[in-house]
Each structure stands twice: as structure tokens, then as C-alpha cells.
mmCIF file of C-alpha atoms and ligand atoms in Angstrom:
data_model
loop_
_atom_site.group_PDB
_atom_site.id
_atom_site.type_symbol
_atom_site.label_atom_id
_atom_site.label_comp_id
_atom_site.label_asym_id
_atom_site.label_seq_id
_atom_site.Cartn_x
_atom_site.Cartn_y
_atom_site.Cartn_z
ATOM 1 C CA MET A 1 21.518 -0.888 4.393
ATOM 2 C CA THR A 2 24.186 -2.610 2.341
ATOM 3 C CA GLU A 3 26.405 -0.708 -0.107
ATOM 4 C CA VAL A 4 24.738 -2.620 -2.959
ATOM 5 C CA GLU A 5 21.284 -1.450 -1.845
ATOM 6 C CA ILE A 6 22.473 2.138 -1.457
ATOM 7 C CA LYS A 7 24.016 2.106 -4.942
ATOM 8 C CA LYS A 8 20.838 0.647 -6.448
ATOM 9 C CA ILE A 9 18.700 3.441 -5.000
ATOM 10 C CA LEU A 10 21.200 6.122 -6.005
ATOM 11 C CA ASN A 11 21.280 4.720 -9.537
ATOM 12 C CA GLY A 12 17.476 4.914 -9.569
ATOM 13 C CA ILE A 13 17.446 8.608 -8.709
ATOM 14 C CA LYS A 14 20.276 9.384 -11.144
ATOM 15 C CA ALA A 15 18.612 7.582 -14.075
ATOM 16 C CA ASP A 16 17.053 9.456 -17.007
ATOM 17 C CA LYS A 17 13.635 8.340 -15.827
ATOM 18 C CA ALA A 18 14.496 8.814 -12.160
ATOM 19 C CA SER A 19 12.491 6.880 -9.603
ATOM 20 C CA LEU A 20 12.463 5.967 -5.943
ATOM 21 C CA PRO A 21 10.988 2.781 -4.422
ATOM 22 C CA THR A 22 7.468 3.560 -3.145
ATOM 23 C CA ARG A 23 8.381 2.329 0.313
ATOM 24 C CA TYR A 24 10.264 5.634 0.822
ATOM 25 C CA LEU A 25 6.874 7.349 1.212
ATOM 26 C CA TYR A 26 6.322 5.386 4.408
ATOM 27 C CA ASP A 27 8.178 6.028 7.629
ATOM 28 C CA ASN A 28 6.838 7.310 10.924
ATOM 29 C CA LEU A 29 5.774 10.685 9.504
ATOM 30 C CA GLY A 30 4.690 9.043 6.222
ATOM 31 C CA GLY A 31 2.271 6.786 8.126
ATOM 32 C CA ILE A 32 0.798 9.783 9.943
ATOM 33 C CA LEU A 33 0.540 11.815 6.722
ATOM 34 C CA PHE A 34 -1.170 8.928 4.930
ATOM 35 C CA GLU A 35 -3.785 8.821 7.698
ATOM 36 C CA ALA A 36 -4.277 12.585 7.202
ATOM 37 C CA ILE A 37 -4.781 11.992 3.456
ATOM 38 C CA THR A 38 -7.620 9.583 4.234
ATOM 39 C CA GLU A 39 -9.461 12.497 5.921
ATOM 40 C CA LEU A 40 -9.213 14.788 2.882
ATOM 41 C CA PRO A 41 -12.601 15.708 1.372
ATOM 42 C CA LYS A 42 -11.669 14.464 -2.121
ATOM 43 C CA TYR A 43 -9.788 11.292 -1.145
ATOM 44 C CA ASN A 44 -12.679 8.864 -0.951
ATOM 45 C CA ALA A 45 -11.008 5.439 -1.038
ATOM 46 C CA THR A 46 -10.921 4.966 2.753
ATOM 47 C CA ARG A 47 -14.448 6.268 3.355
ATOM 48 C CA ASP A 48 -15.742 4.083 0.504
ATOM 49 C CA GLU A 49 -14.028 1.016 1.906
ATOM 50 C CA LEU A 50 -15.449 1.658 5.379
ATOM 51 C CA ASP A 51 -18.938 2.064 3.820
ATOM 52 C CA ILE A 52 -18.532 -1.338 2.141
ATOM 53 C CA PHE A 53 -17.569 -2.866 5.497
ATOM 54 C CA ARG A 54 -20.580 -1.240 7.164
ATOM 55 C CA ASP A 55 -23.000 -2.551 4.512
ATOM 56 C CA LYS A 56 -21.483 -5.853 3.385
ATOM 57 C CA LEU A 57 -19.320 -7.329 6.111
ATOM 58 C CA ASP A 58 -21.785 -10.074 6.975
ATOM 59 C CA GLU A 59 -21.849 -11.234 3.350
ATOM 60 C CA ILE A 60 -18.054 -10.948 3.142
ATOM 61 C CA ALA A 61 -17.593 -12.983 6.322
ATOM 62 C CA GLU A 62 -19.853 -15.721 4.956
ATOM 63 C CA VAL A 63 -17.657 -16.429 1.945
ATOM 64 C CA LEU A 64 -14.313 -16.462 3.785
ATOM 65 C CA PRO A 65 -12.995 -19.351 5.912
ATOM 66 C CA ASP A 66 -13.759 -19.263 9.662
ATOM 67 C CA ASN A 67 -11.166 -19.257 12.458
ATOM 68 C CA ALA A 68 -8.583 -18.018 10.032
ATOM 69 C CA CYS A 69 -5.198 -16.470 10.463
ATOM 70 C CA LEU A 70 -5.914 -12.983 9.075
ATOM 71 C CA ILE A 71 -2.817 -11.455 7.466
ATOM 72 C CA ASP A 72 -3.113 -7.698 6.941
ATOM 73 C CA LEU A 73 -0.755 -6.654 4.141
ATOM 74 C CA GLY A 74 0.287 -3.009 4.573
ATOM 75 C CA ALA A 75 -1.712 -2.736 7.798
ATOM 76 C CA GLY A 76 -0.645 0.880 8.523
ATOM 77 C CA SER A 77 -2.816 2.221 11.359
ATOM 78 C CA CYS A 78 -4.639 -1.190 11.643
ATOM 79 C CA ARG A 79 -7.830 0.901 11.538
ATOM 80 C CA LYS A 80 -9.429 -1.269 8.850
ATOM 81 C CA ALA A 81 -8.577 -4.428 10.753
ATOM 82 C CA ALA A 82 -10.435 -3.063 13.775
ATOM 83 C CA HIS A 83 -13.532 -2.818 11.562
ATOM 84 C CA VAL A 84 -13.395 -6.321 10.100
ATOM 85 C CA ILE A 85 -12.168 -8.410 13.051
ATOM 86 C CA PRO A 86 -15.525 -8.499 14.908
ATOM 87 C CA SER A 87 -17.245 -9.990 11.815
ATOM 88 C CA LEU A 88 -14.463 -12.145 10.397
ATOM 89 C CA GLN A 89 -13.653 -13.543 13.865
ATOM 90 C CA PRO A 90 -10.137 -14.711 13.021
ATOM 91 C CA SER A 91 -8.266 -16.923 15.455
ATOM 92 C CA ARG A 92 -5.095 -14.900 14.862
ATOM 93 C CA TYR A 93 -4.300 -11.516 13.326
ATOM 94 C CA ILE A 94 -0.916 -10.737 11.771
ATOM 95 C CA ALA A 95 -0.192 -7.135 10.820
ATOM 96 C CA VAL A 96 2.475 -6.716 8.134
ATOM 97 C CA ASP A 97 4.083 -3.399 7.274
ATOM 98 C CA LEU A 98 7.377 -1.602 6.829
ATOM 99 C CA PRO A 99 9.233 -0.964 10.091
ATOM 100 C CA SER A 100 8.255 2.291 11.843
ATOM 101 C CA ASP A 101 7.232 3.514 15.296
ATOM 102 C CA PHE A 102 3.879 4.386 13.766
ATOM 103 C CA PHE A 103 3.341 0.726 12.868
ATOM 104 C CA VAL A 104 4.469 -0.540 16.292
ATOM 105 C CA GLN A 105 2.033 1.838 18.031
ATOM 106 C CA SER A 106 -0.793 0.903 15.641
ATOM 107 C CA VAL A 107 -0.397 -2.824 16.382
ATOM 108 C CA SER A 108 -0.218 -2.171 20.088
ATOM 109 C CA SER A 109 -3.448 -0.144 20.075
ATOM 110 C CA LEU A 110 -5.174 -2.899 18.072
ATOM 111 C CA GLU A 111 -4.002 -5.455 20.640
ATOM 112 C CA ASN A 112 -5.563 -3.331 23.373
ATOM 113 C CA LYS A 113 -8.879 -3.262 21.500
ATOM 114 C CA PHE A 114 -8.990 -7.055 21.114
ATOM 115 C CA PRO A 115 -7.372 -8.467 24.274
ATOM 116 C CA HIS A 116 -8.550 -12.038 23.544
ATOM 117 C CA LEU A 117 -7.199 -12.202 20.005
ATOM 118 C CA THR A 118 -3.696 -13.505 19.243
ATOM 119 C CA VAL A 119 -2.002 -10.545 17.543
ATOM 120 C CA ASN A 120 1.400 -10.705 15.845
ATOM 121 C CA SER A 121 3.277 -8.300 13.638
ATOM 122 C CA LEU A 122 5.850 -8.598 10.890
ATOM 123 C CA SER A 123 7.921 -5.515 10.065
ATOM 124 C CA LEU A 124 9.175 -6.161 6.561
ATOM 125 C CA ASP A 125 9.145 -5.073 2.933
ATOM 126 C CA PHE A 126 6.907 -7.326 0.794
ATOM 127 C CA SER A 127 7.592 -5.603 -2.534
ATOM 128 C CA GLN A 128 9.507 -8.674 -3.764
ATOM 129 C CA GLY A 129 6.817 -11.094 -2.560
ATOM 130 C CA PHE A 130 5.431 -12.226 0.778
ATOM 131 C CA LYS A 131 6.913 -15.401 2.251
ATOM 132 C CA VAL A 132 4.491 -17.643 4.105
ATOM 133 C CA GLU A 133 7.318 -19.153 6.208
ATOM 134 C CA GLN A 134 7.243 -16.018 8.376
ATOM 135 C CA VAL A 135 3.583 -16.722 9.154
ATOM 136 C CA ARG A 136 4.258 -20.409 9.818
ATOM 137 C CA LYS A 137 6.871 -19.485 12.410
ATOM 138 C CA LEU A 138 4.340 -17.349 14.286
ATOM 139 C CA GLN A 139 1.629 -20.001 14.016
ATOM 140 C CA GLY A 140 3.851 -22.712 15.466
ATOM 141 C CA LYS A 141 1.830 -25.840 16.208
ATOM 142 C CA ASN A 142 -1.375 -24.185 14.887
ATOM 143 C CA SER A 143 -0.005 -23.952 11.380
ATOM 144 C CA ASN A 144 -2.170 -26.785 10.031
ATOM 145 C CA GLN A 145 -5.358 -25.625 11.685
ATOM 146 C CA GLU A 146 -5.660 -21.988 10.695
ATOM 147 C CA PRO A 147 -6.657 -21.214 7.109
ATOM 148 C CA LEU A 148 -4.728 -18.229 5.767
ATOM 149 C CA VAL A 149 -6.874 -15.249 4.776
ATOM 150 C CA TYR A 150 -5.083 -12.210 3.391
ATOM 151 C CA PHE A 151 -6.573 -8.792 4.073
ATOM 152 C CA TYR A 152 -5.186 -6.297 1.562
ATOM 153 C CA PRO A 153 -7.223 -3.076 1.803
ATOM 154 C CA GLY A 154 -6.524 0.540 0.829
ATOM 155 C CA SER A 155 -5.836 -0.300 -2.843
ATOM 156 C CA THR A 156 -2.221 -0.886 -1.780
ATOM 157 C CA VAL A 157 -2.040 -3.558 -4.499
ATOM 158 C CA GLY A 158 -2.325 -0.640 -6.969
ATOM 159 C CA ASN A 159 1.339 0.219 -6.274
ATOM 160 C CA PHE A 160 2.237 -2.858 -8.355
ATOM 161 C CA ASN A 161 1.630 -2.921 -12.101
ATOM 162 C CA PRO A 162 -0.980 -5.465 -13.266
ATOM 163 C CA ASP A 163 1.599 -8.187 -14.049
ATOM 164 C CA GLU A 164 3.356 -7.709 -10.722
ATOM 165 C CA SER A 165 -0.015 -7.744 -8.926
ATOM 166 C CA MET A 166 -0.949 -11.011 -10.583
ATOM 167 C CA LYS A 167 2.366 -12.611 -9.643
ATOM 168 C CA PHE A 168 2.275 -11.272 -6.065
ATOM 169 C CA LEU A 169 -1.273 -12.605 -5.541
ATOM 170 C CA LYS A 170 -0.478 -15.900 -7.266
ATOM 171 C CA ASP A 171 2.522 -16.513 -5.009
ATOM 172 C CA LEU A 172 0.532 -15.937 -1.813
ATOM 173 C CA SER A 173 -0.133 -19.155 -0.027
ATOM 174 C CA ALA A 174 -3.788 -18.207 0.514
ATOM 175 C CA ASP A 175 -7.014 -19.971 1.403
ATOM 176 C CA GLY A 176 -8.895 -16.715 0.990
ATOM 177 C CA ILE A 177 -8.426 -13.039 0.287
ATOM 178 C CA LEU A 178 -10.274 -9.782 0.958
ATOM 179 C CA ILE A 179 -8.789 -7.046 -1.180
ATOM 180 C CA GLY A 180 -9.727 -3.426 -1.894
ATOM 181 C CA VAL A 181 -9.192 -1.751 -5.255
ATOM 182 C CA ASP A 182 -9.685 1.816 -6.440
ATOM 183 C CA LEU A 183 -11.756 1.887 -9.635
ATOM 184 C CA ILE A 184 -11.210 3.913 -12.808
ATOM 185 C CA LYS A 185 -13.050 7.219 -12.723
ATOM 186 C CA PRO A 186 -12.837 10.523 -14.598
ATOM 187 C CA PRO A 187 -9.253 11.893 -14.505
ATOM 188 C CA GLU A 188 -10.356 15.162 -12.883
ATOM 189 C CA VAL A 189 -11.864 13.213 -9.968
ATOM 190 C CA LEU A 190 -8.693 11.144 -9.556
ATOM 191 C CA LEU A 191 -6.429 14.174 -9.835
ATOM 192 C CA ALA A 192 -8.384 16.127 -7.216
ATOM 193 C CA ALA A 193 -7.737 13.275 -4.770
ATOM 194 C CA TYR A 194 -3.959 13.352 -5.309
ATOM 195 C CA ASN A 195 -3.467 17.134 -5.680
ATOM 196 C CA ASP A 196 -5.243 18.311 -2.571
ATOM 197 C CA LYS A 197 -5.339 22.034 -1.904
ATOM 198 C CA LEU A 198 -4.093 21.719 1.693
ATOM 199 C CA GLY A 199 -0.857 20.214 0.435
ATOM 200 C CA VAL A 200 -1.087 17.065 2.597
ATOM 201 C CA THR A 201 -0.305 14.759 -0.345
ATOM 202 C CA ALA A 202 2.539 17.095 -1.333
ATOM 203 C CA ALA A 203 3.987 16.776 2.188
ATOM 204 C CA PHE A 204 3.552 12.973 2.035
ATOM 205 C CA ASN A 205 5.436 12.896 -1.284
ATOM 206 C CA ARG A 206 8.222 15.293 -0.235
ATOM 207 C CA ASN A 207 8.726 13.417 3.039
ATOM 208 C CA ALA A 208 10.214 10.588 0.922
ATOM 209 C CA LEU A 209 13.271 12.848 0.532
ATOM 210 C CA LEU A 210 13.704 13.177 4.308
ATOM 211 C CA HIS A 211 13.442 9.394 4.564
ATOM 212 C CA LEU A 212 16.073 9.084 1.834
ATOM 213 C CA ASN A 213 18.383 11.560 3.628
ATOM 214 C CA ARG A 214 18.178 9.431 6.777
ATOM 215 C CA ASP A 215 18.756 6.117 4.975
ATOM 216 C CA LEU A 216 21.349 7.179 2.430
ATOM 217 C CA GLY A 217 22.991 10.230 3.998
ATOM 218 C CA THR A 218 21.936 12.473 1.090
ATOM 219 C CA ASN A 219 21.143 16.153 1.736
ATOM 220 C CA PHE A 220 17.952 16.745 -0.265
ATOM 221 C CA ASP A 221 16.341 20.076 0.662
ATOM 222 C CA VAL A 222 12.564 19.491 0.592
ATOM 223 C CA GLU A 223 11.945 23.189 -0.085
ATOM 224 C CA LEU A 224 13.546 22.774 -3.501
ATOM 225 C CA TRP A 225 11.089 20.058 -4.580
ATOM 226 C CA GLY A 226 7.468 20.316 -5.722
ATOM 227 C CA HIS A 227 4.749 17.677 -5.839
ATOM 228 C CA GLU A 228 3.104 16.544 -9.070
ATOM 229 C CA ALA A 229 0.377 13.946 -9.587
ATOM 230 C CA ILE A 230 -0.650 13.049 -13.123
ATOM 231 C CA PHE A 231 -3.047 10.521 -14.621
ATOM 232 C CA ASN A 232 -1.381 8.217 -17.146
ATOM 233 C CA ASP A 233 -4.391 7.233 -19.215
ATOM 234 C CA GLU A 234 -2.580 4.628 -21.298
ATOM 235 C CA LYS A 235 -1.439 2.752 -18.175
ATOM 236 C CA SER A 236 -4.547 3.549 -16.144
ATOM 237 C CA ARG A 237 -2.561 4.844 -13.207
ATOM 238 C CA ILE A 238 -1.986 7.913 -11.110
ATOM 239 C CA GLU A 239 1.706 8.741 -10.951
ATOM 240 C CA MET A 240 3.283 10.833 -8.224
ATOM 241 C CA HIS A 241 6.483 12.688 -8.977
ATOM 242 C CA LEU A 242 8.776 15.115 -7.192
ATOM 243 C CA VAL A 243 9.831 18.053 -9.370
ATOM 244 C CA SER A 244 13.101 19.914 -8.917
ATOM 245 C CA LEU A 245 12.174 23.599 -8.546
ATOM 246 C CA GLU A 246 15.628 24.848 -9.588
ATOM 247 C CA ASN A 247 19.021 23.593 -10.771
ATOM 248 C CA GLN A 248 20.543 21.996 -7.704
ATOM 249 C CA ILE A 249 23.277 19.694 -6.478
ATOM 250 C CA VAL A 250 22.542 16.953 -3.939
ATOM 251 C CA GLU A 251 25.389 15.302 -2.090
ATOM 252 C CA SER A 252 25.544 11.566 -1.527
ATOM 253 C CA SER A 253 28.068 9.055 -0.226
ATOM 254 C CA HIS A 254 28.830 8.246 -3.880
ATOM 255 C CA GLY A 255 29.342 11.809 -5.129
ATOM 256 C CA GLU A 256 27.220 14.748 -6.180
ATOM 257 C CA ILE A 257 23.960 14.419 -8.102
ATOM 258 C CA LEU A 258 22.920 17.271 -10.377
ATOM 259 C CA PHE A 259 19.220 17.924 -10.854
ATOM 260 C CA ARG A 260 18.075 20.471 -13.406
ATOM 261 C CA LYS A 261 15.035 22.679 -12.870
ATOM 262 C CA GLY A 262 11.951 20.689 -13.906
ATOM 263 C CA GLN A 263 13.644 17.283 -13.596
ATOM 264 C CA THR A 264 11.448 14.727 -11.827
ATOM 265 C CA ILE A 265 11.723 11.695 -9.546
ATOM 266 C CA HIS A 266 8.858 9.194 -9.872
ATOM 267 C CA THR A 267 7.769 8.104 -6.380
ATOM 268 C CA GLU A 268 4.512 6.166 -6.718
ATOM 269 C CA ASN A 269 2.119 4.481 -9.107
ATOM 270 C CA SER A 270 -1.461 3.841 -8.150
ATOM 271 C CA TYR A 271 -3.120 1.620 -10.745
ATOM 272 C CA LYS A 272 -6.887 1.878 -11.242
ATOM 273 C CA TYR A 273 -9.062 -1.003 -12.422
ATOM 274 C CA THR A 274 -12.553 -1.891 -13.566
ATOM 275 C CA VAL A 275 -14.346 -4.640 -11.651
ATOM 276 C CA ASP A 276 -13.798 -6.977 -14.609
ATOM 277 C CA SER A 277 -10.134 -6.129 -15.145
ATOM 278 C CA PHE A 278 -9.351 -6.820 -11.482
ATOM 279 C CA LYS A 279 -11.383 -10.028 -11.487
ATOM 280 C CA ALA A 280 -9.282 -11.117 -14.472
ATOM 281 C CA ILE A 281 -6.132 -10.600 -12.363
ATOM 282 C CA LEU A 282 -7.521 -12.693 -9.495
ATOM 283 C CA ASP A 283 -8.598 -15.342 -11.968
ATOM 284 C CA SER A 284 -5.140 -15.494 -13.620
ATOM 285 C CA ALA A 285 -3.584 -15.645 -10.150
ATOM 286 C CA GLY A 286 -5.470 -18.898 -9.523
ATOM 287 C CA TYR A 287 -8.306 -17.686 -7.274
ATOM 288 C CA ASN A 288 -11.885 -19.010 -7.450
ATOM 289 C CA ASN A 289 -15.255 -18.066 -6.018
ATOM 290 C CA LEU A 290 -14.685 -14.430 -6.925
ATOM 291 C CA ASN A 291 -17.128 -11.917 -5.440
ATOM 292 C CA SER A 292 -17.107 -8.169 -5.839
ATOM 293 C CA PHE A 293 -18.617 -5.643 -3.439
ATOM 294 C CA VAL A 294 -18.842 -2.334 -5.278
ATOM 295 C CA HIS A 295 -19.446 0.963 -3.469
ATOM 296 C CA SER A 296 -22.712 2.648 -4.512
ATOM 297 C CA SER A 297 -20.652 5.514 -6.026
ATOM 298 C CA GLU A 298 -18.864 2.935 -8.241
ATOM 299 C CA ARG A 299 -15.585 4.556 -7.162
ATOM 300 C CA TYR A 300 -14.207 1.619 -5.188
ATOM 301 C CA ALA A 301 -14.628 -2.139 -4.890
ATOM 302 C CA MET A 302 -13.689 -4.944 -2.543
ATOM 303 C CA PHE A 303 -13.188 -8.483 -3.760
ATOM 304 C CA THR A 304 -13.271 -11.781 -1.954
ATOM 305 C CA ALA A 305 -11.860 -14.968 -3.409
ATOM 306 C CA THR A 306 -10.634 -18.340 -2.294
ATOM 307 C CA LYS A 307 -7.864 -20.516 -3.643
ATOM 308 C CA ASP A 308 -7.592 -24.266 -3.895
ATOM 309 C CA LEU A 309 -4.006 -24.911 -2.973
HETATM 310 C C1 SAM E 1 -2.073 2.993 0.963
HETATM 311 S S1 SAM E 1 -1.488 2.625 2.574
HETATM 312 C C2 SAM E 1 -2.817 1.622 3.192
HETATM 313 C C3 SAM E 1 -2.833 1.503 4.685
HETATM 314 C C4 SAM E 1 -4.014 0.689 5.253
HETATM 315 N N1 SAM E 1 -3.957 -0.705 4.829
HETATM 316 C C5 SAM E 1 -5.323 1.269 4.791
HETATM 317 O O1 SAM E 1 -6.015 0.614 4.015
HETATM 318 O O2 SAM E 1 -5.653 2.395 5.207
HETATM 319 C C6 SAM E 1 -0.236 1.427 2.196
HETATM 320 C C7 SAM E 1 0.349 0.714 3.392
HETATM 321 O O3 SAM E 1 1.203 -0.329 2.911
HETATM 322 C C8 SAM E 1 2.475 -0.230 3.511
HETATM 323 N N2 SAM E 1 3.457 -0.624 2.507
HETATM 324 C C9 SAM E 1 3.716 -0.004 1.335
HETATM 325 N N3 SAM E 1 4.680 -0.656 0.663
HETATM 326 C C10 SAM E 1 5.029 -1.716 1.439
HETATM 327 C C11 SAM E 1 5.987 -2.754 1.287
HETATM 328 N N4 SAM E 1 6.764 -2.830 0.203
HETATM 329 N N5 SAM E 1 6.106 -3.679 2.261
HETATM 330 C C12 SAM E 1 5.324 -3.600 3.392
HETATM 331 N N6 SAM E 1 4.387 -2.631 3.578
HETATM 332 C C13 SAM E 1 4.253 -1.704 2.615
HETATM 333 C C14 SAM E 1 2.620 1.224 3.905
HETATM 334 O O4 SAM E 1 3.560 1.416 4.933
HETATM 335 C C15 SAM E 1 1.199 1.598 4.291
HETATM 336 O O5 SAM E 1 0.925 1.346 5.640
#
């Protein structure tokens, strides 16, 4: 990391409304903990998405281009890709995620499952936009033949605010997209998913501090931080925060940071949408042929769309 990047992150955690980039939740352990979250009884997004695949994949495959280059944004365990590849029949699969051993192993086990498919991976941070040139390099001479279909499951797009989501989706050089979005539901249902009683989400959140210690050389003590998830009704988002459990001093390469008891660091937003409000984002981002595939519980939806470039 450059000094400028380190300073930017330290300034973020020292600010009055302290925050940490969401990518700090994901490292090797973060990837494993996220997979554990998807098994929690009250975290339904993954199960709902897999139900939609089970019931609707044939319809989904019909509206997306054939022989595509399937680009999985935030692929994680690549588990969802393993479900859709047999129906979507892409000619190439590109997994994109932050660098971690967890990601490397996930891609390698997907490759083993589909030995005849061309599988590539890109370890990078797409929070400032995803650049198609990286895909073109991997495609080489096939770059004119393979339509680009983005696979963006897990409601990962919900980490962006609605304006950022629109811009991110607009800037994708896409022929088609298959995207999953968590829908608005009663706050108590949402909060139960993010405040699980086993403490898995708390561990996922606190692990960001271990990641930060490794990257920045800080000495955060995870035992001195609690997990808090709240629903911000006005912004229609779940917010995750870390809460300082006592007055404490954290050392960094740029001096000491004082945290008072109760002070928080904002680590993640997870925006929730209605089917119409998310369709409006896809529409503003220049997509056409919008289709929604809503789970029977109305908790979760997948959208397909195409884009005339
Ligand atoms: C909510 S998880 C979803 C994982 C998987 N797609 C699924 O649906 O189960 C978000 C994934 O996006 C990745 N991710 C988050 N922020 C990212 C970023 N800025 N750049 C690249 N990958 C990112 C995480 O590492 C993680 O694997």
C-alpha cells in the first residue's frame, strides 16, 4: 500500500463519522466467515437466490446471450457460478474478487468442476469501477466473438448507494447482466439477519480490524470492539458498525488514535430495494429488456437485462 492510501484510510477511521472501506471485511477469514453467514437460519439471501436458480434458470438463460463471457463480480466461493454455468453455458468464465487465498482456492475448485470451460480470474478491487480492458486481455483474439454477461449475485451491489450503483452499472461494458438484489422487508426481519445470535456476523465485522492491522500496522484489539447492525429507514439500508467498548488508544504508523467508549466505525452499507426501485436504476443505467425473478417469499429478486452498446 502507498503512504497516500494508508493516510486516506487512517483519516477515515479518525473522522467524526468514522468509516472503513467495505473491502476490509473480506480477506481469507472474511471469505470463510461470509460463507458461514449464508448458512445462518435468518440470513435468507443466499438460499433465496439458489431457489430462484432452481426454479427460473431456464427462463433466465433464454433472455441472456449465448456463448458469452460470464464475468462474476465478487465471485467469493464461486458457489453461485457452479449453479448457473450448466444452464447459461458460457464460453468463458471470469471470476473477479479481492485478492485472497480463499478466492484462489474457490476458482481452482470451480475449474475442477468444469474442466472443459475456459476459466480465468481477476484479483482486484472494483469499488471505483470495473475496467473492461482487463477482460479484453484475457479474451485475446476472442474479444469480438464473446458477448459480455455480468453475473453480480449476493446483493453485493447493495454495498454501493443507489447513485453509485447506477454509475457502476452504467459504466459496465455489458451485453447482458444477471444481478441479485435483497428486497425491503420489515426492519425486525432484516435486523435478525445481521445480528445473529451465534455471533458469526459479529466475527465477520470485527475481522475487518485484523485485516486493518495487517495492512496498516495498527494494533486494534478485537476484544475491545462490539458489533452493531442498524436499519437506516430513511436511506433504506442496513448499516454495520464496530463500537468501541471502552476508551482506548490504537497505535498506527502516523501516531496514536483515541477512541472513546461508544464511538463507532462504519464498516458496511447494504441497501435494500423494491423491484420497481431497482428496475429504475437499471433503466437509468441504460439497460433494456428488464426482467425480474422474485422469490416466492418476496424477500429477494434477481434481474436480467441487456444493453445496446
Ligand atoms: C456479499 S459477498 C457475495 C459473494 C458471492 N457472490 C455470493 O453471492 O455468495 C461479496 C463478495 O464481493 C467481494 N467484494 C466486495 N467488495 C469488493 C470490491 N471492492 N472489489 C472486488 N470484490 C469485492 C467480496 O470479497 C465477496 O466475495
